[in-house]
XYZ file of C-alpha atoms in Angstrom:
590
model
C 0.000 0.000 0.000
C 2.820 2.420 0.857
C 4.543 1.610 -2.442
C 1.351 2.401 -4.382
C 0.808 5.596 -2.387
C 4.333 6.841 -3.126
C 3.806 6.377 -6.863
C 0.447 8.143 -6.621
C 2.269 11.082 -5.031
C 4.777 11.107 -7.894
C 1.892 11.076 -10.364
C 0.269 14.091 -8.677
C 3.540 16.052 -8.656
C 4.151 15.221 -12.324
C 0.946 16.936 -13.426
C 1.169 19.715 -10.855
C 4.319 21.224 -12.350
C 3.110 22.195 -15.870
C -0.420 23.021 -14.696
C 0.054 24.717 -11.319
C 3.713 25.653 -10.811
C 5.220 26.685 -14.173
C 2.381 29.013 -15.322
C 2.379 31.009 -12.079
C 5.925 30.992 -10.663
C 9.202 32.257 -12.070
C 12.316 30.105 -11.966
C 13.745 32.125 -9.083
C 10.561 31.662 -7.051
C 10.519 27.945 -7.876
C 14.150 27.601 -6.785
C 13.445 29.319 -3.482
C 10.323 27.219 -2.869
C 12.115 23.944 -3.631
C 15.033 24.916 -1.388
C 12.690 25.656 1.514
C 10.781 22.444 0.846
C 13.894 20.265 0.832
C 15.178 21.925 3.989
C 11.844 21.256 5.676
C 11.948 17.644 4.452
C 15.427 17.200 5.951
C 14.218 18.542 9.312
C 11.173 16.251 9.327
C 13.270 13.205 8.418
C 15.651 14.037 11.246
C 12.753 14.272 13.693
C 11.297 10.969 12.487
C 14.721 9.322 12.755
C 15.117 10.617 16.297
C 11.777 9.193 17.387
C 12.501 5.924 15.566
C 15.713 5.367 17.524
C 13.804 5.765 20.797
C 10.981 3.442 19.798
C 10.614 0.033 21.379
C 12.020 -2.665 19.045
C 9.392 -4.805 17.410
C 11.483 -7.941 17.634
C 9.087 -9.377 20.163
C 6.311 -9.483 17.604
C 5.466 -12.968 16.462
C 6.757 -13.750 13.012
C 6.830 -16.979 11.141
C 10.374 -17.986 10.414
C 11.328 -17.709 6.781
C 14.495 -19.568 5.983
C 13.685 -20.154 2.309
C 16.274 -18.369 0.215
C 15.295 -16.726 -3.039
C 16.868 -18.452 -6.037
C 19.053 -16.576 -8.510
C 16.540 -17.359 -11.250
C 13.726 -15.723 -9.307
C 15.840 -12.616 -8.706
C 16.518 -12.434 -12.452
C 12.780 -12.632 -13.130
C 12.156 -9.732 -10.728
C 14.843 -7.680 -12.467
C 13.526 -8.479 -15.967
C 9.889 -7.760 -15.066
C 10.929 -4.351 -13.722
C 13.443 -3.563 -16.488
C 11.100 -4.035 -19.454
C 8.432 -1.485 -18.388
C 11.166 0.949 -17.319
C 12.709 0.752 -20.773
C 9.304 0.896 -22.448
C 8.355 4.204 -20.818
C 11.460 5.837 -22.304
C 11.100 4.130 -25.685
C 7.417 4.948 -26.161
C 8.031 8.552 -25.100
C 10.872 8.951 -27.598
C 8.776 7.345 -30.320
C 5.691 9.492 -29.766
C 7.539 12.778 -29.397
C 9.691 12.274 -32.514
C 8.043 9.759 -34.864
C 4.427 10.851 -34.276
C 4.164 14.385 -32.913
C 6.461 16.633 -30.913
C 3.509 18.014 -28.955
C 4.361 19.769 -25.684
C 3.841 17.701 -22.530
C 3.244 14.531 -24.550
C 6.157 13.041 -22.622
C 4.160 13.426 -19.394
C 1.459 10.915 -20.350
C 3.589 7.721 -20.632
C 5.341 8.515 -17.355
C 1.983 9.131 -15.673
C 0.667 5.794 -16.995
C 3.836 4.065 -15.786
C 3.359 5.422 -12.259
C -0.352 4.599 -12.222
C 0.309 0.964 -13.125
C 2.145 0.569 -9.809
C -0.833 2.081 -7.994
C -3.260 -0.140 -9.910
C -1.348 -3.404 -9.409
C 0.524 -3.199 -6.094
C -2.627 -3.611 -4.034
C -4.579 -6.447 -2.472
C -7.470 -5.349 -4.671
C -6.020 -4.405 -8.098
C -7.964 -1.998 -10.265
C -8.181 -4.576 -13.056
C -7.801 -8.346 -12.861
C -4.458 -9.624 -14.109
C -6.160 -12.240 -16.294
C -8.165 -9.509 -18.026
C -5.010 -7.503 -18.751
C -3.347 -10.544 -20.330
C -6.463 -11.215 -22.400
C -6.559 -7.643 -23.743
C -2.842 -7.398 -24.656
C -3.066 -9.073 -28.119
C -5.880 -6.754 -29.204
C -3.623 -3.732 -28.674
C -0.329 -5.236 -29.813
C -1.624 -6.689 -33.102
C -2.614 -3.348 -34.731
C 0.452 -1.709 -33.196
C 2.782 -4.303 -34.706
C 1.670 -3.487 -38.264
C 1.823 0.295 -37.823
C 4.712 0.949 -35.447
C 7.602 1.153 -37.915
C 7.638 3.026 -41.204
C 4.956 4.966 -42.994
C 3.286 8.290 -42.350
C 1.390 8.735 -39.094
C -1.580 10.455 -40.759
C -4.082 9.801 -37.996
C -1.653 10.819 -35.283
C -4.211 11.105 -32.486
C -5.354 7.530 -33.121
C -1.739 6.394 -33.326
C -0.909 8.060 -30.009
C -3.952 6.455 -28.359
C -3.017 3.003 -29.703
C 0.559 3.315 -28.441
C -0.567 4.476 -25.012
C -3.130 1.694 -24.648
C -0.607 -0.976 -25.688
C 2.026 0.518 -23.375
C -0.423 0.594 -20.453
C -1.467 -3.040 -20.963
C 2.087 -4.346 -21.390
C 3.243 -2.419 -18.316
C 0.258 -3.618 -16.282
C 1.011 -7.174 -17.371
C 4.690 -7.005 -16.358
C 3.980 -5.265 -13.082
C 1.140 -7.690 -12.396
C 3.516 -10.606 -12.862
C 6.017 -8.831 -10.644
C 3.457 -8.361 -7.871
C 2.320 -11.976 -8.157
C 5.911 -13.108 -7.622
C 6.527 -10.943 -4.560
C 8.120 -12.802 -1.617
C 7.126 -12.905 2.034
C 7.447 -9.628 3.990
C 10.798 -10.702 5.403
C 12.361 -10.602 1.933
C 10.620 -7.496 0.604
C 13.802 -5.417 0.944
C 15.579 -7.783 -1.446
C 12.548 -7.727 -3.751
C 12.418 -3.934 -4.003
C 16.178 -3.749 -4.431
C 15.933 -6.083 -7.431
C 13.013 -4.147 -8.937
C 14.919 -0.883 -8.516
C 17.978 -2.437 -10.145
C 15.762 -3.651 -12.993
C 14.414 -0.147 -13.450
C 17.968 1.166 -13.754
C 18.852 -1.487 -16.339
C 15.762 -0.809 -18.445
C 16.226 2.941 -18.321
C 19.928 2.686 -19.156
C 19.220 0.426 -22.148
C 16.516 2.659 -23.657
C 18.022 6.005 -22.693
C 21.779 5.478 -22.973
C 22.701 2.293 -24.841
C 20.028 2.229 -27.580
C 20.824 5.712 -29.003
C 24.441 4.590 -29.390
C 23.828 1.251 -31.109
C 20.626 1.924 -33.112
C 20.143 4.544 -35.822
C 16.385 4.481 -35.215
C 14.001 3.931 -32.332
C 14.342 0.144 -32.615
C 14.516 -0.388 -28.875
C 10.750 0.167 -28.789
C 9.734 -2.920 -30.858
C 12.478 -4.933 -29.121
C 11.022 -4.106 -25.708
C 7.494 -4.904 -26.921
C 8.714 -8.330 -28.029
C 10.451 -8.876 -24.682
C 7.282 -7.866 -22.843
C 5.341 -10.507 -24.781
C 7.798 -13.128 -23.525
C 6.621 -12.239 -20.014
C 3.039 -13.313 -20.706
C 1.958 -16.029 -18.246
C 1.938 -19.483 -19.749
C 4.331 -18.510 -22.523
C 6.446 -21.639 -22.061
C 3.668 -23.774 -20.570
C 4.145 -26.511 -23.179
C 7.893 -26.603 -22.661
C 10.713 -24.893 -24.543
C 10.748 -27.322 -27.539
C 7.037 -26.764 -28.169
C 7.464 -22.988 -27.887
C 10.344 -22.976 -30.354
C 8.368 -25.136 -32.786
C 5.544 -22.579 -32.808
C 7.750 -19.501 -33.227
C 10.608 -20.730 -35.434
C 8.819 -20.639 -38.854
C 7.857 -16.998 -38.431
C 11.259 -16.005 -37.051
C 12.996 -17.756 -39.951
C 10.719 -15.995 -42.448
C 11.604 -12.666 -40.821
C 15.310 -13.461 -41.156
C 14.926 -14.446 -44.828
C 13.053 -11.233 -45.634
C 15.743 -9.192 -43.914
C 18.496 -10.928 -45.918
C 16.606 -10.361 -49.183
C 16.123 -6.694 -48.434
C 19.754 -6.063 -47.501
C 20.876 -7.923 -50.622
C 18.608 -6.068 -53.065
C 17.437 -2.838 -51.345
C 14.332 -3.049 -53.536
C 11.339 -0.918 -52.580
C 7.798 -1.417 -53.946
C 6.343 1.490 -55.955
C 3.663 3.747 -54.518
C 1.043 1.989 -56.664
C 1.345 -1.049 -54.372
C 0.294 0.889 -51.283
C -3.209 -0.622 -51.226
C -2.042 -4.273 -51.577
C 0.567 -3.581 -48.900
C -2.103 -2.288 -46.511
C -4.188 -5.396 -47.214
C -1.164 -7.550 -46.348
C -0.744 -5.720 -43.052
C -4.428 -6.179 -42.252
C -4.088 -9.919 -42.911
C -1.052 -10.061 -40.616
C -3.001 -8.309 -37.855
C -5.891 -10.757 -38.309
C -3.497 -13.721 -38.187
C -2.034 -12.421 -34.920
C -5.459 -12.158 -33.336
C -6.385 -15.608 -34.616
C -3.269 -17.042 -32.915
C -3.594 -15.040 -29.688
C -4.269 -18.206 -27.661
C -0.894 -19.605 -28.760
C 1.598 -17.093 -27.341
C 4.689 -18.229 -29.276
C 2.933 -18.108 -32.638
C 1.565 -14.705 -31.719
C 5.092 -13.606 -30.775
C 6.520 -14.870 -34.071
C 3.883 -13.036 -36.102
C 4.582 -9.821 -34.181
C 8.292 -10.083 -35.034
C 7.386 -10.769 -38.686
C 5.170 -7.672 -38.758
C 7.957 -5.518 -37.335
C 10.314 -6.858 -39.996
C 7.946 -6.278 -42.925
C 7.029 -2.721 -41.924
C 10.630 -1.799 -41.117
C 12.015 -2.918 -44.471
C 9.277 -2.277 -47.026
C 7.111 0.809 -47.494
C 5.585 1.541 -50.940
C 6.533 4.930 -52.328
C 9.157 5.602 -49.658
C 12.742 4.564 -50.375
C 14.943 5.127 -47.314
C 18.448 6.305 -48.088
C 19.825 6.928 -44.634
C 18.649 6.991 -41.035
C 20.753 8.841 -38.497
C 20.201 9.304 -34.797
C 21.562 11.967 -32.496
C 20.752 13.396 -29.090
C 18.132 15.554 -30.791
C 16.172 12.747 -32.454
C 16.027 10.484 -35.497
C 16.665 11.924 -38.968
C 15.643 10.013 -42.064
C 16.657 10.819 -45.634
C 14.339 9.184 -48.149
C 13.118 9.452 -51.717
C 9.367 9.883 -52.155
C 6.968 9.949 -55.082
C 8.825 7.069 -56.776
C 12.045 9.058 -56.838
C 10.654 12.485 -57.758
C 11.987 14.138 -54.594
C 14.362 13.574 -51.703
C 13.251 14.672 -48.252
C 14.690 14.958 -44.752
C 12.385 13.836 -41.967
C 12.826 14.597 -38.292
C 10.244 12.216 -36.894
C 7.255 12.948 -39.140
C 8.160 16.594 -39.749
C 9.792 17.375 -43.105
C 12.826 19.611 -42.595
C 13.640 20.069 -46.242
C 13.102 18.621 -49.715
C 14.899 18.659 -53.056
C 13.108 17.918 -56.311
C 14.988 15.318 -58.367
C 12.643 14.653 -61.293
C 9.873 16.460 -63.095
C 6.336 15.106 -63.291
C 7.191 13.412 -66.597
C 10.100 11.566 -64.981
C 12.906 13.579 -66.580
C 15.731 14.810 -64.313
C 15.412 18.363 -62.997
C 17.739 20.792 -64.754
C 18.591 24.444 -64.366
C 18.980 26.452 -61.150
C 18.300 24.631 -57.901
C 14.995 25.937 -56.531
C 14.142 26.058 -52.813
C 11.214 23.879 -51.735
C 8.920 23.432 -48.670
C 8.618 26.646 -46.624
C 11.210 28.437 -48.730
C 9.684 28.214 -52.207
C 10.052 31.166 -54.632
C 7.238 33.663 -54.183
C 6.471 32.514 -50.632
C 6.761 34.488 -47.382
C 10.457 33.719 -46.986
C 11.228 34.867 -50.499
C 9.239 38.054 -49.965
C 10.741 38.922 -46.561
C 14.350 38.325 -47.631
C 13.804 40.187 -50.906
C 12.249 43.159 -49.101
C 15.162 43.425 -46.636
C 17.619 43.216 -49.531
C 15.754 45.873 -51.581
C 15.954 48.436 -48.765
C 19.789 48.186 -48.687
C 20.550 47.269 -52.256
C 22.349 44.188 -50.937
C 22.792 42.249 -47.705
C 26.334 42.248 -46.352
C 26.159 39.517 -43.688
C 23.288 37.118 -42.942
C 22.909 34.739 -39.964
C 20.621 31.696 -40.229
C 19.681 29.918 -36.983
C 18.732 26.352 -37.968
C 20.197 24.538 -40.967
C 17.830 21.744 -42.032
C 18.846 20.727 -45.544
C 20.404 24.139 -46.162
C 17.541 25.189 -48.457
C 17.737 28.859 -47.428
C 21.217 29.026 -48.967
C 19.578 29.221 -52.397
C 18.128 32.632 -51.448
C 21.668 34.047 -51.259
C 22.760 36.475 -53.949
C 26.023 37.938 -55.170
C 28.767 38.425 -52.627
C 26.562 38.144 -49.543
C 28.224 36.369 -46.613
C 25.821 33.843 -45.096
C 26.562 31.939 -41.885
C 24.481 29.018 -40.567
C 24.174 28.135 -36.877
C 23.112 24.546 -36.106
C 23.171 22.509 -32.889
C 22.767 18.999 -34.339
C 25.968 17.537 -35.851
C 23.988 14.942 -37.839
C 21.988 17.686 -39.558
C 25.228 19.462 -40.456
C 26.693 16.279 -41.929
C 23.581 15.519 -43.990
C 23.212 19.065 -45.330
C 26.869 19.243 -46.341
C 26.765 15.921 -48.205
C 25.942 16.647 -51.890
C 24.884 13.014 -52.286
C 22.006 13.816 -49.931
C 21.109 17.467 -50.647
C 22.796 19.994 -52.929
C 21.543 23.318 -51.543
C 24.740 24.155 -49.671
C 27.163 22.711 -52.220
C 25.561 24.506 -55.189
C 24.204 27.724 -53.679
C 26.631 28.547 -50.850
C 29.603 26.167 -50.884
C 31.738 28.602 -48.903
C 29.111 29.367 -46.229
C 30.400 28.481 -42.755
C 28.259 26.323 -40.476
C 28.819 27.041 -36.787
C 28.069 24.041 -34.568
C 26.520 24.531 -31.127
C 23.643 26.248 -29.369
C 22.807 29.165 -31.670
C 22.034 31.528 -28.805
C 25.546 31.118 -27.426
C 27.444 30.919 -30.707
C 25.585 33.820 -32.342
C 26.037 36.106 -29.344
C 29.738 35.174 -29.278
C 30.153 36.196 -32.928
C 32.145 39.342 -33.617
C 30.157 40.146 -36.766
C 27.141 42.384 -37.290
C 24.370 41.024 -39.499
C 21.947 42.843 -41.788
C 19.553 39.890 -41.541
C 19.065 37.271 -38.825
C 16.711 34.392 -39.614
C 15.392 32.345 -36.686
C 14.412 29.087 -38.376
C 14.670 26.810 -35.328
C 10.902 26.842 -34.766
C 9.722 25.118 -37.929
C 9.380 21.765 -36.198
C 6.600 21.018 -33.742
C 8.702 21.472 -30.627
C 10.538 24.681 -29.883
C 13.693 25.567 -27.970
C 12.092 27.998 -25.520
C 15.394 29.655 -24.607
C 15.711 30.957 -28.189
C 12.431 32.861 -27.974
C 12.673 34.938 -24.795
C 13.164 38.657 -24.243
C 16.741 37.970 -23.128
C 17.439 35.900 -26.246
C 16.128 38.663 -28.513
C 18.390 41.139 -26.713
C 21.342 38.956 -27.697
C 20.213 38.855 -31.335
C 19.807 42.628 -31.388
C 23.370 43.029 -30.112
C 24.531 41.238 -33.286
C 22.122 43.077 -35.626
C 23.283 46.025 -37.719
C 21.579 49.390 -36.992
C 18.987 48.922 -39.748
C 18.952 45.127 -39.731
C 15.926 42.817 -39.867
C 15.023 39.670 -37.912
C 12.789 36.973 -39.420
C 11.221 34.411 -37.068
C 9.642 31.247 -38.466
C 6.845 30.264 -36.056
C 4.921 27.574 -37.977
C 3.655 25.032 -35.455
C 0.839 22.499 -35.249
C 0.412 22.779 -31.490
C 1.520 26.237 -30.310
C 0.355 29.731 -31.163
C 3.689 31.563 -30.955
C 2.475 34.853 -32.454
C 1.567 36.504 -29.102
C 4.871 35.329 -27.623
C 6.886 36.939 -30.425
C 4.656 40.015 -30.341
C 5.277 40.663 -26.649
C 8.996 39.943 -26.902
C 9.321 42.311 -29.870
C 7.255 45.014 -28.133
C 9.437 44.764 -25.002
C 12.377 45.916 -27.154
C 10.382 48.570 -29.010
C 10.525 46.728 -32.341
C 8.101 46.993 -35.237
C 6.714 43.536 -36.066
C 4.685 42.179 -39.003
C 3.206 38.722 -39.590
C 2.124 36.768 -42.652
C 0.026 33.600 -42.675
C 0.741 31.649 -45.861
C -2.120 29.615 -47.340
C -1.093 29.308 -50.980
C 1.415 26.443 -50.899
C -1.056 23.658 -51.650
C -0.507 19.969 -50.909
C 3.068 19.402 -49.674
C 3.541 15.828 -51.034
C 2.437 16.997 -54.484
C 3.812 20.541 -54.746
C 6.733 20.217 -52.280
C 5.577 23.582 -50.921
C 4.594 24.175 -47.300
C 2.606 27.002 -45.741
C 4.806 29.126 -43.499
C 3.933 31.498 -40.655
C 6.560 34.239 -40.496
C 7.180 37.309 -38.333
C 9.487 40.107 -39.471
C 10.934 42.475 -36.828
C 13.054 45.613 -37.088
C 13.913 48.700 -35.051
C 12.088 50.858 -37.599
C 9.160 49.761 -39.776
C 10.848 51.222 -42.847
C 13.751 48.784 -42.482
C 11.412 45.911 -43.476
C 10.694 47.502 -46.859
C 7.554 46.328 -48.646
C 6.697 44.009 -45.735
C 5.512 47.008 -43.689
C 2.931 47.815 -46.346
C 1.708 44.340 -47.272
C 1.960 42.263 -44.074
C -0.255 42.461 -40.984
C 1.133 44.516 -38.066
C 1.735 42.319 -35.011
C 0.611 44.099 -31.840
C 1.480 43.189 -28.287
C -0.988 40.873 -26.575
C -1.864 41.744 -22.936
C -3.550 38.356 -22.464
C -0.256 36.542 -23.050
C 2.654 36.752 -20.610
C 6.083 38.017 -21.612
C 8.569 35.157 -21.946
C 11.933 35.694 -20.270
C 14.782 33.430 -19.225
C 13.073 33.373 -15.820
C 9.529 32.648 -17.022
C 7.759 30.880 -19.887
C 4.366 29.205 -20.222
C 4.141 26.624 -22.997
C 0.823 25.292 -21.717
C -0.794 28.703 -22.218
C 0.190 29.045 -25.885
C -0.758 25.407 -26.499
C -4.270 25.978 -25.126
C -4.516 29.184 -27.134
C -3.732 27.272 -30.316
C -6.311 24.614 -29.440
C -9.174 26.789 -28.234
C -8.299 30.267 -29.505
C -8.221 33.398 -27.415
């Protein structure tokens, strides 16, 4: 009961921070409050310890002797049953926040579910019967197995729900097995030590080891498969019988993998419908074999293999993983374009072939948000027209280097990028040619752009903040203090462009208040003319242009919408920000 109560307290604190603490307290106030709280906790623990030493020993209480030692195998089971859910919570969080949607606070939900499973299971009266959990697991894992790897997550809300349900059931199952195997009270200390050690192992595998050995989020399907091995009765018929059931499907998976690595063939986009039918048949076969755990396990592994290797219309070229997520370079549209994905967000695209299949010739044209005639083209052209030319330009955020193709003449452009994998991909002409053809001599400064840009000795006529085009934002790049640093590097009549396109956050009032706090003129444009991205390779962009004087923005001041300060939105500083507020504003308006 105490163990469940402690996890319930952790669950409450987890949700209290973004909802109650962060929106109302600055970092300095939070630091002071936490310091006082920890000091008070230390005093209370000292008082409790003092009273405990004076208490009458409870050795006289009757207790049944327990001389049965726990076997090494049982300790290993405790460790494994704790390690798998611990690794899963990290893996599913990484998967959802990169491969599905980088929505703010999405990381909170898996951790909350993980904590609640302890509360639900570690009780004499569990919230849900263990047998029911085991019975429901195949119905969540089967559709997940055919949709987890590869492909576009079009219905991302449904995908998130499916992943969370499967994660909750698998975690409940493992923790239920763990609780069922708990020892007598005399050996509970050993039991909880093993479960804690298992949690460390699982977390270290998913959080530290996997990013080093895998170029994608492959630890997630691996942990799902390991969780299935923990289903009760998995080896009820003996190991030979279990291997007989699983071996055909595991061998088929191995053969398919060998064929793919030998040929690298990818089915054309026209086979998308037959491929989806195949996946549906695999899901049905899994459900049909749910009463035979090893066959179900083998079909799950086969589904992971098929979806990881083959995807009609999408030909993977390279997958790279860094601290900042998984980047995938792939050809789409049967080779008509090459794109860079970060999760499911496209961070750049280069057209390779025309609609008739002939290779693209002539000047290299920017695509996605940066297409000719779009907001970026207009804002950069307007800043250039006011001066006749731009001397120095700073770009925060590299992507595929597409913005380099907006450079003209002898302009000196410098890119600032924090992710070394992005730098490597953008500089490789075998991947994307924007840098090599449009700005081969442009330096790329590695590191946190706020630090490296402020440390620069140059003054820039144009600073482009393009680090916000994904669906998660580095908050420290969008505060009043950060803007002060940018202004210190801006020439007297320079212009700042901020790209604030986002599916989940309304960043316009944030930028408006930050700009107003420095007395800047600000203008915004909402692009709605790009059309369908997969077809046109153009994406609608939401841009804000800021300058010390409205006239410095050129034609933007006359054609774009003035961006006024918003009293209903708080001013973001290094000491205070409120992501939840701008997320709710995007969702419900205001």
